[in-house]
XYZ file of C-alpha atoms in Angstrom:
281
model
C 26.584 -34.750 -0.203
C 28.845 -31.889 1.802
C 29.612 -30.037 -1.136
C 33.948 -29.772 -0.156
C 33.838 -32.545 2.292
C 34.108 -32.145 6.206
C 37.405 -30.560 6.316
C 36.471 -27.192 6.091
C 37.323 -24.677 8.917
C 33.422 -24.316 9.557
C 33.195 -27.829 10.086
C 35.670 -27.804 12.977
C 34.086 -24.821 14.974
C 31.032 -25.506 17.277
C 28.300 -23.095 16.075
C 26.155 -21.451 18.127
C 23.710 -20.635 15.353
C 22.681 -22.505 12.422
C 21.272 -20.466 9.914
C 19.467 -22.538 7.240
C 19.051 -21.109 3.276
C 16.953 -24.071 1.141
C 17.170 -22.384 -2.339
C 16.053 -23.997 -5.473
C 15.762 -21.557 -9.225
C 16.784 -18.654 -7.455
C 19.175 -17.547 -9.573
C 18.125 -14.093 -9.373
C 18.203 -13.746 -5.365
C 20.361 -16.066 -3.996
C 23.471 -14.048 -3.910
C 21.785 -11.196 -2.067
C 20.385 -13.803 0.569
C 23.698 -14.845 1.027
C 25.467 -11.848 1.216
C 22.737 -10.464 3.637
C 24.120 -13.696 6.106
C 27.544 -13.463 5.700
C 27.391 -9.804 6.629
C 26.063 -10.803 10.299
C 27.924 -8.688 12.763
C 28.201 -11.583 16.223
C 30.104 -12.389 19.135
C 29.341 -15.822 18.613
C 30.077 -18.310 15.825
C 27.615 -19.511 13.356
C 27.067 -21.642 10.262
C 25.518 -20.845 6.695
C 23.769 -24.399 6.011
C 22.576 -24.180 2.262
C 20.417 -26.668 0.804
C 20.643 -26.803 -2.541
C 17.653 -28.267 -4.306
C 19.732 -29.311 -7.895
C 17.874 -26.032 -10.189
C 18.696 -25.489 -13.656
C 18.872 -22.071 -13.656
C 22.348 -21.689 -12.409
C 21.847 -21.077 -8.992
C 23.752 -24.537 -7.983
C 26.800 -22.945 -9.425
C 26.348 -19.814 -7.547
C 26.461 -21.859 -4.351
C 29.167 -23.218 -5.052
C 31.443 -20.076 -5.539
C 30.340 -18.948 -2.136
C 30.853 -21.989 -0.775
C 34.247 -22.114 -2.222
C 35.029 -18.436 -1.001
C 33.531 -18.869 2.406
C 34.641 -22.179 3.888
C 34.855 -20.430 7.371
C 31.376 -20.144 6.803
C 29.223 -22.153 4.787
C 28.089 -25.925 4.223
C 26.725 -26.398 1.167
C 24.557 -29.496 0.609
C 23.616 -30.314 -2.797
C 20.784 -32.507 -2.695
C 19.321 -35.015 -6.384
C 16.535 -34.232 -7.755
C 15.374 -37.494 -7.621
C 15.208 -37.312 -3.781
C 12.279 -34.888 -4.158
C 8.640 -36.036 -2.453
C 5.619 -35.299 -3.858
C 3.026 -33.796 -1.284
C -1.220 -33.935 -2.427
C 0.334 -35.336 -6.445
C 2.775 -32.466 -6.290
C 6.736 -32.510 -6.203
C 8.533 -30.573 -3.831
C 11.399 -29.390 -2.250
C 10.446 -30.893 1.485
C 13.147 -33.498 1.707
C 15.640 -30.942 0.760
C 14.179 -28.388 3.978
C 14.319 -31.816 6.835
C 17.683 -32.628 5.336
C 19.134 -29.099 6.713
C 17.180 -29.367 9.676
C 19.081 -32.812 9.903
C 22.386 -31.156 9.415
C 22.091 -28.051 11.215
C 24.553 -28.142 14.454
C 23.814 -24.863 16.355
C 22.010 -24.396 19.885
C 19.509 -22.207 17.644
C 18.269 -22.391 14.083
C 17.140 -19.282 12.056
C 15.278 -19.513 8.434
C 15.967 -17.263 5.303
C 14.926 -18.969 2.145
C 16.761 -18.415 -0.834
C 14.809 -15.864 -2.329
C 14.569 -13.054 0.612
C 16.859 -11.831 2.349
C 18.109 -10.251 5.650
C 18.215 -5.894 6.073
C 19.798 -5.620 9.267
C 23.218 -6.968 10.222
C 22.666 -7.567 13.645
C 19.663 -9.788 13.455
C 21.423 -12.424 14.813
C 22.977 -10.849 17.778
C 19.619 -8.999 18.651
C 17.683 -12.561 18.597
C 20.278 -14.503 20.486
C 20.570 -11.507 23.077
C 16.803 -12.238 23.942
C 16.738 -15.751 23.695
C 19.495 -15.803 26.031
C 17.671 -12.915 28.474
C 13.958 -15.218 28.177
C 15.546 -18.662 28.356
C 11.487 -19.958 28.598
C 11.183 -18.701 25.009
C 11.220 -20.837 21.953
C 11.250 -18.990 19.465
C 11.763 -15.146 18.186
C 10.533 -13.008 15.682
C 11.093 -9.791 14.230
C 9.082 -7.301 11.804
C 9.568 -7.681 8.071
C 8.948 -6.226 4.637
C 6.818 -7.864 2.492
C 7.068 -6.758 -0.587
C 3.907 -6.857 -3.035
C 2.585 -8.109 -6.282
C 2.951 -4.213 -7.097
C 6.388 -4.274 -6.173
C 5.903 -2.017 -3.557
C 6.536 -3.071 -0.163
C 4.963 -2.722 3.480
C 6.278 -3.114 6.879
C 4.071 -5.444 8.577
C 3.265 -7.846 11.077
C 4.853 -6.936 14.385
C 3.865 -3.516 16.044
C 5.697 -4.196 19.116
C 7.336 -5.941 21.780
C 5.910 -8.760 23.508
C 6.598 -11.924 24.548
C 3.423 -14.544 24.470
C 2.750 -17.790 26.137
C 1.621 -20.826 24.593
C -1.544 -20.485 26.071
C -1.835 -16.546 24.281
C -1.279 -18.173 21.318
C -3.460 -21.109 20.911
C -5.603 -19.334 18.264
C -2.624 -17.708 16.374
C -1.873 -19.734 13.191
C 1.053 -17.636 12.219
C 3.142 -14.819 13.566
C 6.166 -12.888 11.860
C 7.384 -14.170 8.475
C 9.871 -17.249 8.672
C 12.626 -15.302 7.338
C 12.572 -13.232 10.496
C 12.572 -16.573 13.064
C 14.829 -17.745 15.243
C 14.117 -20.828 17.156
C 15.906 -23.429 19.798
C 17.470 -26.663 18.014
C 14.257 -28.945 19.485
C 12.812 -30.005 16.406
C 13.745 -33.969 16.559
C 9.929 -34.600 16.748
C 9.096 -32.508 14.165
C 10.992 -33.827 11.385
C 10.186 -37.227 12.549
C 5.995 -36.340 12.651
C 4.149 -37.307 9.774
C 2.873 -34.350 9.239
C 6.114 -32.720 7.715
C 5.352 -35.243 4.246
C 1.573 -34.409 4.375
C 1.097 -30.892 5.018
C 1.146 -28.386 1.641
C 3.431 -25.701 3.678
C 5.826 -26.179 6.005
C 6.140 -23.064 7.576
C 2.288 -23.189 9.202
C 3.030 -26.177 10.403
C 6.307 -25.274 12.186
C 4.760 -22.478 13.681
C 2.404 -24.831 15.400
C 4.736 -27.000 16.697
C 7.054 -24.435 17.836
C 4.671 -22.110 19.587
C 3.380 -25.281 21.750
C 7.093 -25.585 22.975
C 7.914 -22.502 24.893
C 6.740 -18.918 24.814
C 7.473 -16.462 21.762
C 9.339 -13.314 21.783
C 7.987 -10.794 19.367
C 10.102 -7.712 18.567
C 9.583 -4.746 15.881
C 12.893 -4.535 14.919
C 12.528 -4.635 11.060
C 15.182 -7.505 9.891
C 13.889 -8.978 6.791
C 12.594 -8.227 3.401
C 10.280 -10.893 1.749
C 10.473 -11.232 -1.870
C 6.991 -11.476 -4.052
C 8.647 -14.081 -5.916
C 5.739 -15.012 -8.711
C 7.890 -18.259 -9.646
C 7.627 -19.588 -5.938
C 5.043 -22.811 -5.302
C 2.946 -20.706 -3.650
C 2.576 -17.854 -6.077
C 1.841 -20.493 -8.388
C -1.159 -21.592 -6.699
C -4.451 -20.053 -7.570
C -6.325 -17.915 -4.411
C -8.843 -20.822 -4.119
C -6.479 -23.837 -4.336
C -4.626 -21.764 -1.010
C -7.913 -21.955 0.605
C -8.425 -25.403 0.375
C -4.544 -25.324 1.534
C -5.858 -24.128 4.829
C -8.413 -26.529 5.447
C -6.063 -28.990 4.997
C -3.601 -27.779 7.027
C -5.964 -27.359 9.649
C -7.025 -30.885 9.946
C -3.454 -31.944 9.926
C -2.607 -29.748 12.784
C -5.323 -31.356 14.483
C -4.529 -34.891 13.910
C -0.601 -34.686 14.507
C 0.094 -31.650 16.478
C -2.511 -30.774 18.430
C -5.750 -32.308 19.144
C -7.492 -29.803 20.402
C -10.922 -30.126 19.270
C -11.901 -26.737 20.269
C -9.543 -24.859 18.289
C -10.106 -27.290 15.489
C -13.538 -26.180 15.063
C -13.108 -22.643 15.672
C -10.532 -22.639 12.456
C -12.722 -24.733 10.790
C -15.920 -22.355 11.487
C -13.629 -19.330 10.203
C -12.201 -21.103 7.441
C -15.911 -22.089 5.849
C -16.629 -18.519 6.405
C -14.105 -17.209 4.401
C -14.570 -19.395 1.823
C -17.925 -18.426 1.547
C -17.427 -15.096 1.372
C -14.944 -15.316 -0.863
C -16.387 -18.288 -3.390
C -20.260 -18.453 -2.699
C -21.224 -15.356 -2.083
């Protein structure tokens, strides 16, 4: 359900950019994700596409009064609880992420879950400025903060500007943070793979499909700030249950995405190391 209907000026602009916010018991964050979007300086139009995973915090209503204030902006989706899938005997919020893929009506798609939020006001323009400039790229990222269990925080992940081929990448799992992506509207065949209501994470597994698709622009512009949120489904998760995560992950990558034996096993080699190391040893 389009939370206002489809009368709303945003739904009678062509976007250029989709930005997608799934946010569920985020009552504490969501108003500074959204705020952190709606602050985007552009030269191009673009739509807020909030999924909104029914919490019982109070977050819904918070959507709402944005949506409400911003109908030049946002489309707020409101999705039932009772849609929810459960993924390895565990319910999540995966229906509610495809759905705004679904609904999402921009040339390009960029990701910033309801608990982080976005430091830099032209992250938008600067990622659509290169993906326009590298039209072979698929996707962009950008440096972010992650903040830590301390509650101190660390820039991290990208040290500099480069832009890698599929073929660079065929060992690289993940790069960047999802908050920081940007990435063309060609994800038909993802959200119709099976893998999207197997795998435990869906971010992994979008990086693998999107990396396969076109070559990836890295930048060190810092743009994001990631929240150490301990209520989050990962968080929640003990370090060895994340570890089995991976192995997982890494055989669905492999059956779905993939099939490249070769880079199966070498995962699979480092992955049993680790574990070992960090469980046997």
């Amino acid at each position: 359900m389009e939370y206002l209907g489809l009368d709303k000026p945003i739904c009678k602009i062509q976007p250029m950019v989709s930005v997608l916010v799934p946010t569920f018991q985020h009552v504490n964050y969501i108003s500074t994700c959204l705020e952190s979007i709606l602050c985007q300086k552009t030269n191009f139009p673009y739509e807020i596409i909030i999924g909104e995973d029914e919490s019982t915090d109070g977050t819904r209503e918070i959507c709402m009064k944005f949506a409400e204030k911003y109908p030049d902006k946002i489309r707020l989706f409101l999705r039932k609880e009772e849609d929810k899938i459960y993924i390895n005997g565990v319910k999540v919020g995966r229906f509610n992420h495809l759905e705004n893929f679904k609904c999402a009506r921009g040339k390009y798609l960029a990701y910033c879950d309801g608990d982080d939020y976005w430091l830099d006001e032209n992250k938008l323009q600067l990622q659509f400025d290169l993906m326009q400039k590298y039209p072979a790229a698929n996707l962009c990222v950008t440096n972010t903060y992650l903040e830590k269990s301390s509650g101190e925080s660390a820039a991290a992940l990208v040290k500099a500007f480069v832009i890698n081929t599929p073929k660079n990448l065929r060992n690289t799992a993940y790069l960047g943070h999802i908050s920081t992506w940007f990435f063309k509207n060609d994800v038909t065949d993802f959200i119709k793979n099976k893998i999207v209501y197997k795998a435990p994470v869906m971010d992994v597994i979008l990086f693998a499909y999107l990396k396969n698709r076109g070559n990836v622009i890295s930048t060190p512009e810092t743009t994001s700030f990631y929240r150490y949120n301990n209520g989050g489904l990962y968080r929640l998760k003990s370090v060895k249950n994340v570890h089995k995560d991976r192995f997982i992950l890494n055989w669905l990558i492999f059956i779905h995405l993939q099939r490249n034996p070769v880079i199966f096993l070498r995962n699979l080699t480092y992955l049993i190391w680790r574990y070992y190391l960090n469980f046997i040893k």
